[in-house]
């Protein structure tokens, strides 16, 4: 947390397949508290810090298994 708000660590979520060796498929089985209208893809190699005030709405949250996959990719990238 910074100042009076919270920052969140986020990564790109897209409906487009990209030539990214760390691309993870994302569908409704991977999220809780929301629903996707179509299959999406996570790109964990693109990580950003976003202030809470910039977040307009929450679409859902990753389930633990998918979050663990993202974290594992981040750890691998940081060790390279």
mmCIF file of C-alpha atoms in Angstrom, residues 4-35:
data_model
loop_
_atom_site.group_PDB
_atom_site.id
_atom_site.type_symbol
_atom_site.label_atom_id
_atom_site.label_comp_id
_atom_site.label_asym_id
_atom_site.label_seq_id
_atom_site.Cartn_x
_atom_site.Cartn_y
_atom_site.Cartn_z
ATOM 1 C CA UNK A 4 -4.049 6.355 1.505
ATOM 2 C CA UNK A 5 -4.824 3.697 -1.135
ATOM 3 C CA UNK A 6 -3.654 0.362 -2.379
ATOM 4 C CA UNK A 7 -1.695 -0.544 -5.465
ATOM 5 C CA UNK A 8 -2.412 -3.755 -7.309
ATOM 6 C CA UNK A 9 -0.083 -5.904 -9.355
ATOM 7 C CA UNK A 10 -1.765 -6.673 -12.687
ATOM 8 C CA UNK A 11 -0.843 -8.303 -15.977
ATOM 9 C CA UNK A 12 -2.229 -8.119 -19.496
ATOM 10 C CA UNK A 13 -5.397 -10.100 -20.232
ATOM 11 C CA UNK A 14 -6.350 -10.260 -23.900
ATOM 12 C CA UNK A 15 -8.689 -12.141 -26.211
ATOM 13 C CA UNK A 16 -5.903 -12.283 -28.799
ATOM 14 C CA UNK A 17 -3.297 -15.025 -28.984
ATOM 15 C CA UNK A 18 0.188 -13.522 -28.990
ATOM 16 C CA UNK A 19 3.586 -14.990 -29.834
ATOM 17 C CA UNK A 20 4.545 -15.177 -26.166
ATOM 18 C CA UNK A 21 6.174 -18.323 -24.714
ATOM 19 C CA UNK A 22 4.608 -17.536 -21.325
ATOM 20 C CA UNK A 23 1.051 -17.068 -22.602
ATOM 21 C CA UNK A 24 -1.568 -18.757 -20.384
ATOM 22 C CA UNK A 25 -5.047 -19.642 -21.565
ATOM 23 C CA UNK A 26 -7.819 -18.279 -19.348
ATOM 24 C CA UNK A 27 -11.457 -19.356 -19.295
ATOM 25 C CA UNK A 28 -14.336 -19.389 -16.822
ATOM 26 C CA UNK A 29 -12.960 -22.467 -15.038
ATOM 27 C CA UNK A 30 -9.972 -20.341 -13.982
ATOM 28 C CA UNK A 31 -11.844 -17.464 -12.326
ATOM 29 C CA UNK A 32 -14.201 -16.933 -9.441
ATOM 30 C CA UNK A 33 -16.656 -14.129 -8.744
ATOM 31 C CA UNK A 34 -17.227 -13.307 -12.392
ATOM 32 C CA UNK A 35 -17.486 -14.642 -15.920
#
